[in-house]
Coordinates of C-alpha atoms in Angstrom, one line a residue:
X16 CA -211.6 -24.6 48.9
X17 CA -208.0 -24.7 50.2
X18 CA -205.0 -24.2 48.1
X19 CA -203.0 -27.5 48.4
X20 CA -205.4 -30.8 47.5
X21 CA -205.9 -33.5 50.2
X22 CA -207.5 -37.0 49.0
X23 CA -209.6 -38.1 51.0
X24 CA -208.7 -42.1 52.2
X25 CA -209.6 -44.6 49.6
X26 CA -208.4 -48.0 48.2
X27 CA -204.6 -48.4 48.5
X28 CA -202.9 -46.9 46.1
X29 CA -201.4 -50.1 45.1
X30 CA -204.7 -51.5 43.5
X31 CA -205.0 -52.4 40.2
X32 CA -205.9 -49.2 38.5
X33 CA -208.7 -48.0 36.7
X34 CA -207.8 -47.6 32.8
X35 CA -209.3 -44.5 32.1
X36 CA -209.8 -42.6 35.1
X37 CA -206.1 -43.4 36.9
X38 CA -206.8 -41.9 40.4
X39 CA -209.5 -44.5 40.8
X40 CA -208.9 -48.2 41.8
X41 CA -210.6 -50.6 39.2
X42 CA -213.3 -51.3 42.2
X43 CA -213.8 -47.5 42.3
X44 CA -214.2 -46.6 38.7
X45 CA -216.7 -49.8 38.4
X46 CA -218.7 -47.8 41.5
X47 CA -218.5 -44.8 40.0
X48 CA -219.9 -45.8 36.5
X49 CA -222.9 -47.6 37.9
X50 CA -223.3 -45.1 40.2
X51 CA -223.7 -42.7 37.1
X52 CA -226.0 -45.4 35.4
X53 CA -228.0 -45.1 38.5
X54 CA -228.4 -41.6 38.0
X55 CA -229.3 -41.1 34.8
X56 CA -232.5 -44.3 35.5
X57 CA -233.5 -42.1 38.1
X58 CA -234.3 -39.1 35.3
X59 CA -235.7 -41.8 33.2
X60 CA -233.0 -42.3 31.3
X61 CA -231.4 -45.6 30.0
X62 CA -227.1 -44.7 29.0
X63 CA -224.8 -47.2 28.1
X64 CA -222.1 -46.7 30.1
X65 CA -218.3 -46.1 28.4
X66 CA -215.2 -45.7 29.6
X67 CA -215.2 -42.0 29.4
X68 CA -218.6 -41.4 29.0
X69 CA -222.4 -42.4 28.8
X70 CA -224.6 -42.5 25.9
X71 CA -228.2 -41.9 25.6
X72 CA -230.8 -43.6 23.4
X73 CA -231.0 -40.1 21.4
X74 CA -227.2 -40.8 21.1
X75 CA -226.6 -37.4 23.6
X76 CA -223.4 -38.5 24.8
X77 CA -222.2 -37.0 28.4
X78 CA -218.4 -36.7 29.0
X79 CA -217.4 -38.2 32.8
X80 CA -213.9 -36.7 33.0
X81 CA -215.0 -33.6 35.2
X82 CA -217.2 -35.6 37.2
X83 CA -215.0 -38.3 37.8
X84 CA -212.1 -35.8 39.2
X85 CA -215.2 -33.4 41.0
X86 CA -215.8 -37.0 43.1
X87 CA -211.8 -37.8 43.1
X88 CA -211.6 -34.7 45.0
X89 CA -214.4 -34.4 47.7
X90 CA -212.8 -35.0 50.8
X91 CA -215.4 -36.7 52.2
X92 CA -215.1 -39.7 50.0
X93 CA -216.9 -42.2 48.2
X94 CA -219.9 -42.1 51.0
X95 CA -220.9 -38.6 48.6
X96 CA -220.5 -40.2 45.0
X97 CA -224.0 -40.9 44.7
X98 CA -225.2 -37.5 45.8
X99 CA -222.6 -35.4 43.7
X100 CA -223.5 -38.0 41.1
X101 CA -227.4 -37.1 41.2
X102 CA -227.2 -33.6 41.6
X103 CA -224.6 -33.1 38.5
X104 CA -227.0 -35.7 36.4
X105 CA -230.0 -33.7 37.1
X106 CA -228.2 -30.1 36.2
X107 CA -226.6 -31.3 32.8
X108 CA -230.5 -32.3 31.8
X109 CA -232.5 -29.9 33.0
X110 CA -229.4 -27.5 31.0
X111 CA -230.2 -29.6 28.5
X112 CA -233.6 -30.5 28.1
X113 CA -235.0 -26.7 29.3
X114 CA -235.1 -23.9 26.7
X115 CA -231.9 -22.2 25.8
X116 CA -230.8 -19.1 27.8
X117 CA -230.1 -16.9 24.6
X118 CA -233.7 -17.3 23.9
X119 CA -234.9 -16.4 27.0
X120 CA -232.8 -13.4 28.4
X121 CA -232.8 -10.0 27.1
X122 CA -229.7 -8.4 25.5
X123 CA -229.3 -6.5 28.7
X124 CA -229.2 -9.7 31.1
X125 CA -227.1 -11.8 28.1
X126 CA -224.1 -8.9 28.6
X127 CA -224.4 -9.0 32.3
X128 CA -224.0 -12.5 32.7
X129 CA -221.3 -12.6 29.7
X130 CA -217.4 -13.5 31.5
X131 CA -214.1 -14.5 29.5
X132 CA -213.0 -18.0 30.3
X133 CA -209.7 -19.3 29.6
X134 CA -209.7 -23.6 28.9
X135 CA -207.6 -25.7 27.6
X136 CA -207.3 -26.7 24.0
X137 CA -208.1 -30.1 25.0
X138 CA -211.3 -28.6 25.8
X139 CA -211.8 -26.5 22.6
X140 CA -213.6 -27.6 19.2
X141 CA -211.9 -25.4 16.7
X142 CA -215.0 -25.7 14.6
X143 CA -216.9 -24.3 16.7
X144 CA -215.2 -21.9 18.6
X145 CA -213.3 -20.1 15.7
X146 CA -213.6 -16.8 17.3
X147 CA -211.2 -18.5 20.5
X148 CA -208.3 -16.1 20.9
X149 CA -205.0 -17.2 21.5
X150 CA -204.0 -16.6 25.3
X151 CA -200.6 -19.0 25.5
X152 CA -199.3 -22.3 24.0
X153 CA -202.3 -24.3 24.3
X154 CA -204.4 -21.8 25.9
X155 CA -207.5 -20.3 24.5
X156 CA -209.9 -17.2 25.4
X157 CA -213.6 -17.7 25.0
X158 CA -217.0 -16.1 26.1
X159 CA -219.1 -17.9 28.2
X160 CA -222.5 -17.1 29.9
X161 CA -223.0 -17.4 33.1
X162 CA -226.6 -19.5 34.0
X163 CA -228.0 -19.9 37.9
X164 CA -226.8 -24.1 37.5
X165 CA -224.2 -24.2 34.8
X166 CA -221.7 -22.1 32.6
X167 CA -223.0 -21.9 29.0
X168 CA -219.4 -21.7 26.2
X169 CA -220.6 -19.4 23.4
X170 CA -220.0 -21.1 20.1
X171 CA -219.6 -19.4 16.9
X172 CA -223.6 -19.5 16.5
X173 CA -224.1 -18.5 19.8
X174 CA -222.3 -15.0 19.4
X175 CA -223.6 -14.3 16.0
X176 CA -226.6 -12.5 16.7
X177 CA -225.2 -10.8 20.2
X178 CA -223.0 -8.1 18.1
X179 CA -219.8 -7.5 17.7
X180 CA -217.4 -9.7 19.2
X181 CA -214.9 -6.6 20.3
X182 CA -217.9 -5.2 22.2
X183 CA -218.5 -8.5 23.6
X184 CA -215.5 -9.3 24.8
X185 CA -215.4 -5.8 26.3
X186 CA -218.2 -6.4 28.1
X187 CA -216.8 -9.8 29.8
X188 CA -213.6 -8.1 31.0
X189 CA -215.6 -5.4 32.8
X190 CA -218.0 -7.9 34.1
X191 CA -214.8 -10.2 35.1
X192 CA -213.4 -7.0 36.7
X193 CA -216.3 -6.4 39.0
X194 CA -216.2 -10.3 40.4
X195 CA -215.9 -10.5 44.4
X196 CA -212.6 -12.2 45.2
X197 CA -213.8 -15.2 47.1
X198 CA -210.4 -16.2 49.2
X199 CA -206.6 -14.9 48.7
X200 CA -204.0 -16.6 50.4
X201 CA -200.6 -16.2 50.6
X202 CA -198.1 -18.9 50.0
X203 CA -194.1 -18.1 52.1
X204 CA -191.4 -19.8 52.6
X205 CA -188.1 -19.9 54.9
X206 CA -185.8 -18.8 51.9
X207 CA -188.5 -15.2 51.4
X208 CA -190.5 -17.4 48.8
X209 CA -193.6 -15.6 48.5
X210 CA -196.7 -15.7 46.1
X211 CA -200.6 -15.0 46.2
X212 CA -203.0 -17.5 45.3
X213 CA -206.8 -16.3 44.6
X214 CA -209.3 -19.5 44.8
X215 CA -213.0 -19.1 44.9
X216 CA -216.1 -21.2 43.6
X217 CA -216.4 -19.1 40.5
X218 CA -215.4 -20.8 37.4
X219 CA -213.9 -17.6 36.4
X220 CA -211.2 -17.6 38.9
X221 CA -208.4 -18.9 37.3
X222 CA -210.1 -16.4 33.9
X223 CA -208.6 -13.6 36.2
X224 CA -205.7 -13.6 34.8
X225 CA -207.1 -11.4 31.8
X226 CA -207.5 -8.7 34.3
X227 CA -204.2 -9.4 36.1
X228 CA -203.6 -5.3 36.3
X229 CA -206.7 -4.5 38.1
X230 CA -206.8 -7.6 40.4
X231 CA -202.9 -7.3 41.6
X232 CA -203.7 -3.9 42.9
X233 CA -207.1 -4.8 44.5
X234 CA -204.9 -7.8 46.6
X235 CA -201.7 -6.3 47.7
X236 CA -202.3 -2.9 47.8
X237 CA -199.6 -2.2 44.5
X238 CA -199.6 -1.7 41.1
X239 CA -197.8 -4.1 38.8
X240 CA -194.3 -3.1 37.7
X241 CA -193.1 -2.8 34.1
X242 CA -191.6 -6.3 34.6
X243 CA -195.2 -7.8 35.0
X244 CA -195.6 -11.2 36.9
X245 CA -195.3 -14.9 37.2
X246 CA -198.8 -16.5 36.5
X247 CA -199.8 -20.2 36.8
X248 CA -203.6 -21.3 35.9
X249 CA -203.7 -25.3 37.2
X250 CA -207.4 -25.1 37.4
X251 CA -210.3 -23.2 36.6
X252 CA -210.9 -22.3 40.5
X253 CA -207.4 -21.5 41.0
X254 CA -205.3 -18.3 40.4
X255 CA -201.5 -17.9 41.6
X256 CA -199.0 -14.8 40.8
X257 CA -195.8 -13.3 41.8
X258 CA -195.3 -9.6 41.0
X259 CA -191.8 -9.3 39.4
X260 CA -190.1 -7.1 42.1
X261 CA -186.5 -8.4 42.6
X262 CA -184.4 -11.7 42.5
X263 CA -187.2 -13.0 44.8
X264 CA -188.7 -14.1 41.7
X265 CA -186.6 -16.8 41.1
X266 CA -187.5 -18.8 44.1
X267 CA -191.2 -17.9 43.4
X268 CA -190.6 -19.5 40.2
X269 CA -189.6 -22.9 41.2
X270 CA -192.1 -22.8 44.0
X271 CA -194.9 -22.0 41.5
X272 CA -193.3 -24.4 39.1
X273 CA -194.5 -27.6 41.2
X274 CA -197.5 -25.9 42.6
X275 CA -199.2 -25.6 39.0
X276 CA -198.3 -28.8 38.3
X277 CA -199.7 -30.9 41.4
X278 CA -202.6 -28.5 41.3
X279 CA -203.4 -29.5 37.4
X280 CA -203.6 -33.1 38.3
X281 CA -206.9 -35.1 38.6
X282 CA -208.5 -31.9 38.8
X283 CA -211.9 -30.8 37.2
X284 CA -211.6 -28.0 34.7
X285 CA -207.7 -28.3 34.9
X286 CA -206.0 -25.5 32.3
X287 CA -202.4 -26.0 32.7
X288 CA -199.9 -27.1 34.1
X289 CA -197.1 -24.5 33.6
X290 CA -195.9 -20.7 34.6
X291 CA -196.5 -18.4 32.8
X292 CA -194.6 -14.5 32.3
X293 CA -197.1 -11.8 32.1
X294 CA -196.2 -8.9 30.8
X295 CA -198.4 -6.0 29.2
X296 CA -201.0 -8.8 28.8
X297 CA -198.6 -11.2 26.7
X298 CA -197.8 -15.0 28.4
X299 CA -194.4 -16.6 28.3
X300 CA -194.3 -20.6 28.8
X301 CA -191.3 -20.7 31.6
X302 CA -191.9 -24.3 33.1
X303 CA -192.0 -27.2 31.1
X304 CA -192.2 -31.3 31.6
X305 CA -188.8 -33.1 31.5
X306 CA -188.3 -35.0 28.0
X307 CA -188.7 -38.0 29.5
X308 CA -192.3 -37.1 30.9
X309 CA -190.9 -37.1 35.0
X310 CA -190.2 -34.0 36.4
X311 CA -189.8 -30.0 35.5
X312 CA -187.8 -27.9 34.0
X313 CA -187.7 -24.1 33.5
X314 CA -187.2 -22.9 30.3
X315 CA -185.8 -19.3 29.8
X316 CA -185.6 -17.6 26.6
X317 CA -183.8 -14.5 25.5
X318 CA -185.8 -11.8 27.6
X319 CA -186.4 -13.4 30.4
X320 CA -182.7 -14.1 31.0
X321 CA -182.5 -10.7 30.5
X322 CA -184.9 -9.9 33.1
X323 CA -183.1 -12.4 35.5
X324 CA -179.6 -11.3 35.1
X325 CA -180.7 -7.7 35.5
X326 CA -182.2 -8.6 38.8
X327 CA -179.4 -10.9 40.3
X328 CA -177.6 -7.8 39.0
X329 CA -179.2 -5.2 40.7
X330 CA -179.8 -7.4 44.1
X331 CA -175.7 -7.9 44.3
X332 CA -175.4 -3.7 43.5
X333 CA -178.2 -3.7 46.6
X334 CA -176.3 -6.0 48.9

């Protein structure tokens, strides 16, 4: 999985769109959706087939969005739809249909598997997931279980009977902490830009950033400083930072700035769009959306201009 997104070649980008999933022509969605129908008749299933999802006759309905960009974003193109198609259709039942995990691990296996996930609020059901702590503007912290074919979210229910949520959640950092990092790559450019990107399979990759202390130090070979770092979640398979060393910083910011924000789109399990200021654990929104909805812009607040004029300071003392 490479850091920067190619497409692979489809219809022109100048066909008429599709309405719900833009990245797709209207010919493509239209293949896509049957495609899906296809998939579920094959598993003995009849769906009626919605924009955004499918609909069984037990009224199960199946959200498309992450399949839809998981196809978008195979480089090998529409030739692999149906197969990525079948092979996600045949997981979400067999998750579905098969006897439910908490009833058939022991405590011991439930706490090995458990991990913290951080998702989007689009993706959270308040109702349900009361316990979700607060990570950012829009960003939440739950516990999810980690299954052979899929990622189970812990509900309210779910955790009731596992104990105490503070032990819980102690448990999922120190299992998040002990994750192999799958790929680090580091992103330069000519004006000393630098920042480090972790991406890996693992749907707790982006998550990570909960252990930002322990995985900085594991990467580059130092610890963080007391000024923390610049984070940026785009997706759930995608982790960038930028230790906050010197006035380097800034041109890591703007550089991170776009690269959240092109990795976000069209991509499955997207979290955000935005940088974020770490520090002691605590996020700072910096980058924002311009008013008008085109474009970014950085927005500082009272610390981190601080934090900025202390380092301009210090690098013009240095020069």
């Amino acid at each position: 999985m490479g850091i920067f997104r190619r497409g692979p070649k489809r219809d022109r980008s100048d066909a008429p769109r599709d309405a719900e999933f833009g990245y797709f022509s209207g010919d493509e969605g239209s293949r896509f959706r049957a495609q899906v129908r296809e998939a579920f008749a094959e598993q003995g299933l009849e769906v009626t087939v919605y924009a955004d999802s499918v609909k069984d006759s037990g009224d199960r309905r199946f959200g498309l969005a992450n399949l839809a960009a998981v196809c978008h974003n195979d480089r090998r193109g529409p030739r692999v739809w149906p197969e990525l198609i079948r092979r996600h259709v045949g997981m979400v039942l067999r998750t579905m249909d098969g006897p439910s995990a908490l009833d058939t691990l022991s405590p011991e296996q439930i706490r090995a598997q458990l991990y913290p996930r951080v998702i989007s609020e689009a993706g959270l059901d308040p109702q349900t997931f009361s316990y979700a702590r607060g990570v950012a503007p829009g960003l939440y912290e739950i516990l999810a279980l980690d299954l052979p074919e899929s990622v189970m979210m812990l509900t309210d229910e779910a955790l009731e009977p596992l104990g105490r949520l503070a032990d819980l959640r102690t448990q999922a950092l120190h299992n998040l902490r002990q994750l192999p990092v799958e790929s680090h790559e580091s992103v330069k450019g000519e004006d000393g830009m630098r920042f480090e990107v972790v991406v890996g399979d693992s749907f707790y990759t982006a998550s990570r950033v909960l252990a930002l202390d322990a995985l900085v130090p594991r990467l580059t070979g130092h610890e963080l400083t007391p000024d923390g770092a610049l984070v940026a979640m785009p997706f759930r398979h995608q982790l960038a930072f930028h230790v906050i060393r010197d006035s380097g910083m800034i041109p890591a910011l703007n550089a991170m700035a776009s690269f959240a924000a092109s990795g976000f789109e069209d991509t499955p399990g997207a979290i955000s769009p935005f940088v974020y200021w770490w520090r002691d654990g605590t996020f700072t929104q910096l980058s924002d959306r311009e008013d008008e909805g085109d474009g970014l812009r950085i927005v500082v607040g009272d610390d981190f201009q601080e934090l900025l004029e202390r380092l301009v300071g210090d690098s013009q003392e240095g020069a």
